[in-house]
Short mmCIF file of C-alpha atoms in Angstrom, two decimals:
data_model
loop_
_atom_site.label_atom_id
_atom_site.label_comp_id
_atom_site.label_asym_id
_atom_site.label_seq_id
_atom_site.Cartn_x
_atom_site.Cartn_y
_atom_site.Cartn_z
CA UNK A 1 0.00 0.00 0.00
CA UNK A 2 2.61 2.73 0.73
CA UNK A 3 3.11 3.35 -3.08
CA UNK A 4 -0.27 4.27 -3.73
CA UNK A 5 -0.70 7.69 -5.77
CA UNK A 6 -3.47 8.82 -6.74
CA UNK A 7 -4.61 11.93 -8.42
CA UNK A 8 -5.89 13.19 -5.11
CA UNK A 9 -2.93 12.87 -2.42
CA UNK A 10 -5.31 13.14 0.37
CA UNK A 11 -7.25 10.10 -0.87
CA UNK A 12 -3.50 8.68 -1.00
CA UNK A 13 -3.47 9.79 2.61
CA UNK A 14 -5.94 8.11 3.93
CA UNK A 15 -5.84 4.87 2.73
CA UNK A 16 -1.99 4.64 4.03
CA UNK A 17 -2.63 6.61 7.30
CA UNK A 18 -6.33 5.99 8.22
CA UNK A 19 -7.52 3.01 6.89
CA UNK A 20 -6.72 0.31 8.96
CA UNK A 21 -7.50 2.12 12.23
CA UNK A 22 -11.39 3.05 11.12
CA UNK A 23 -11.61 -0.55 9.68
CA UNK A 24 -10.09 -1.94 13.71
CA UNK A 25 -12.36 0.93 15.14
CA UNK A 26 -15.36 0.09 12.87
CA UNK A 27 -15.37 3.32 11.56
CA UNK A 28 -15.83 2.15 8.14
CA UNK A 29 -15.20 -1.05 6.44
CA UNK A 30 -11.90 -0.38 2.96
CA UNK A 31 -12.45 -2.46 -0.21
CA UNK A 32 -9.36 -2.69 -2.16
CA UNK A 33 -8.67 -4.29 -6.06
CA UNK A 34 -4.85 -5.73 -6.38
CA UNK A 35 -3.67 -6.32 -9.20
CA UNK A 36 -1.38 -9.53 -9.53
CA UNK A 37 1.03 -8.71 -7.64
CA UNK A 38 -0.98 -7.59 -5.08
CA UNK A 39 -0.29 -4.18 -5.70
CA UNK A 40 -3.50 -2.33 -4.80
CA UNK A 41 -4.60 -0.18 -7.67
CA UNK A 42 -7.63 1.01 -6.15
CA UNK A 43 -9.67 1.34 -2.77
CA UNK A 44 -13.39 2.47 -1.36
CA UNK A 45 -14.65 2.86 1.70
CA UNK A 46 -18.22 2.28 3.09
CA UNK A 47 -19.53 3.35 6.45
CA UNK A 48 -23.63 4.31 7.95
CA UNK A 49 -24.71 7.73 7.98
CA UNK A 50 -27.29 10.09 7.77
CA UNK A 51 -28.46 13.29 5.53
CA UNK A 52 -30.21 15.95 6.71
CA UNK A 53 -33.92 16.35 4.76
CA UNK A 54 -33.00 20.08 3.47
CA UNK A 55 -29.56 18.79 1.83
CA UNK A 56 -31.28 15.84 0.27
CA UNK A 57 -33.22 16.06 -3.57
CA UNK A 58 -36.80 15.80 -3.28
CA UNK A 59 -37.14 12.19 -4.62
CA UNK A 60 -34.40 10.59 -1.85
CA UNK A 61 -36.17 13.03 1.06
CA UNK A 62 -40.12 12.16 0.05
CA UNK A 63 -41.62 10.35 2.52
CA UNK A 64 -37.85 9.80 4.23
CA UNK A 65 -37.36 10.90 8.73
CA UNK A 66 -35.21 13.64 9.12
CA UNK A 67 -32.22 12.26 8.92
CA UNK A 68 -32.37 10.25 6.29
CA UNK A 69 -30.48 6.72 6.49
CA UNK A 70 -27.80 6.80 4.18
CA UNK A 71 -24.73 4.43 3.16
CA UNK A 72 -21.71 6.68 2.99
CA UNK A 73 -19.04 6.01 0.11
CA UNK A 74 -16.23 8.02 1.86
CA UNK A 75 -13.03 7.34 -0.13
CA UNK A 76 -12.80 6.21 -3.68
CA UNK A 77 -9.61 6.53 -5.02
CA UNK A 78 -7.63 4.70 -8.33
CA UNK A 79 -3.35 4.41 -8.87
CA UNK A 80 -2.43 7.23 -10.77
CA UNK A 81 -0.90 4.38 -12.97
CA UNK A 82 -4.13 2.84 -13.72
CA UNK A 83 -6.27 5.86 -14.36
CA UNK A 84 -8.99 5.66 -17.39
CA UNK A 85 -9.28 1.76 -17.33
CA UNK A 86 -11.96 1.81 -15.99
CA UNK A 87 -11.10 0.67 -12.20
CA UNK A 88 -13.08 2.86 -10.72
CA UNK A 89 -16.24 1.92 -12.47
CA UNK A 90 -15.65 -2.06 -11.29
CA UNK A 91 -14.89 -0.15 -7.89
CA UNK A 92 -18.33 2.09 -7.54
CA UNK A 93 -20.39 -1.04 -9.06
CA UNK A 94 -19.15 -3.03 -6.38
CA UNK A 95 -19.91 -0.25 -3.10
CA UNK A 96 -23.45 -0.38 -4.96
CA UNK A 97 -23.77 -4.07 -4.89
CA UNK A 98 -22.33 -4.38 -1.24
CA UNK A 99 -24.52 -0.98 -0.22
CA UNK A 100 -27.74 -2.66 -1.66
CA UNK A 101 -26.85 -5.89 0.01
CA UNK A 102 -26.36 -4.36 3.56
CA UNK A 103 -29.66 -1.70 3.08
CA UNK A 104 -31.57 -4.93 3.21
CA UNK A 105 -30.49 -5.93 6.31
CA UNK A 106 -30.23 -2.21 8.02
CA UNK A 107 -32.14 0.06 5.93
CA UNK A 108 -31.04 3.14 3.83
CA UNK A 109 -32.24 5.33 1.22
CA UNK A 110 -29.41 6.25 -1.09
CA UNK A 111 -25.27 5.96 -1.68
CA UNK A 112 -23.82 9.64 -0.15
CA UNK A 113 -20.22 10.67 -1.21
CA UNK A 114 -18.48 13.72 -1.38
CA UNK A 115 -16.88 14.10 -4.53
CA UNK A 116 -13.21 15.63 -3.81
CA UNK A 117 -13.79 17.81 -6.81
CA UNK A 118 -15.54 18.58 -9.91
CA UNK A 119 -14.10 16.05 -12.24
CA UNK A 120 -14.72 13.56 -9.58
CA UNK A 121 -18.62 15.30 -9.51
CA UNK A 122 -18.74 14.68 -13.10
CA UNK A 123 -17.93 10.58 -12.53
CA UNK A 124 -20.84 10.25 -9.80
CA UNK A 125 -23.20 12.17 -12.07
CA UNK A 126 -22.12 10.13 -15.37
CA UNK A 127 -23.12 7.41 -12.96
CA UNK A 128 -26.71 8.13 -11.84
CA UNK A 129 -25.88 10.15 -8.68
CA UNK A 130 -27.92 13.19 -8.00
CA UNK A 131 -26.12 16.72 -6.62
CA UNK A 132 -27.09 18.06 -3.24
CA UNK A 133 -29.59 21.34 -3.83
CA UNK A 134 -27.22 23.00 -1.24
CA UNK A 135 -24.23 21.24 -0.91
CA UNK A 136 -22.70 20.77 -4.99
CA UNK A 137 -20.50 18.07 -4.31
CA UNK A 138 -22.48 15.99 -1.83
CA UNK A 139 -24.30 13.58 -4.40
CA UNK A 140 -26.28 10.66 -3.96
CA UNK A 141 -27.39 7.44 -5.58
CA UNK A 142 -30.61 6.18 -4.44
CA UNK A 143 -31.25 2.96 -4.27
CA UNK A 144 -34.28 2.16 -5.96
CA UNK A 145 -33.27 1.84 -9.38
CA UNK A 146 -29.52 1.17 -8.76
CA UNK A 147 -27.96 -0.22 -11.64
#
């Protein structure tokens, strides 16, 4: 893990320096792809939450308490190395799958991440997610419908 780059250094940073203590803590639970030589090449991280109603779109808050349950996708970061092939696709699909699988046993409305940045915006929206009407870059995919 310590040559991990990304294009985000404090996505870097917090798989090499955080990671393993939320995962012991229970924080949040790190998903990493390795390539064969068990290099990782990309990492996510899941954890519960909750979204206020007023920062959520109308269609996740409808009907939703205030705050709504969410699944948080806190980190999701690929090698600088292996940019653009599509890593980080295979990496969202999979917090879906495992978010979908755990809202059935605990209950939640939508995915929540915080994109770092705009490009990073742009891959959550090319992806389904909807933007926060007051936060920009808090987006969420909710889960009826997922893939």
């Amino acid at each position: 893990m310590d040559d991990f780059r990304c294009s985000a250094p404090a996505l870097a940073k917090w798989l090499l320096e955080r990671a393993r203590q939320n995962q012991a803590s229970g924080a949040s639970r790190c998903f990493v792809a390795c390539d064969e030589r068990r290099r990782v090449v990309g990492y996510y991280a899941l954890s519960a939450g909750s979204m206020a109603h007023e920062a959520a779109p109308g269609r996740i808050r409808r009907n939703m308490p205030d705050p709504i349950p969410v699944i948080v996708l806190g980190r999701l970061a690929v090698h600088a190395d292996r940019a653009g092939q599509g890593i980080g696709q295979g990496l969202l699909k999979d917090a879906v799958l495992r978010s979908l699988q755990a809202c059935g046993q605990v209950g939640a409305r939508a995915l929540l991440c915080h994109a770092i940045d705009e490009p990073a915006k742009a891959f959550y929206l090319k992806h389904g997610f909807i933007a926060s009407p007051i936060h920009p870059l808090t987006l969420m995919l909710p889960f009826k419908g997922a893939f």
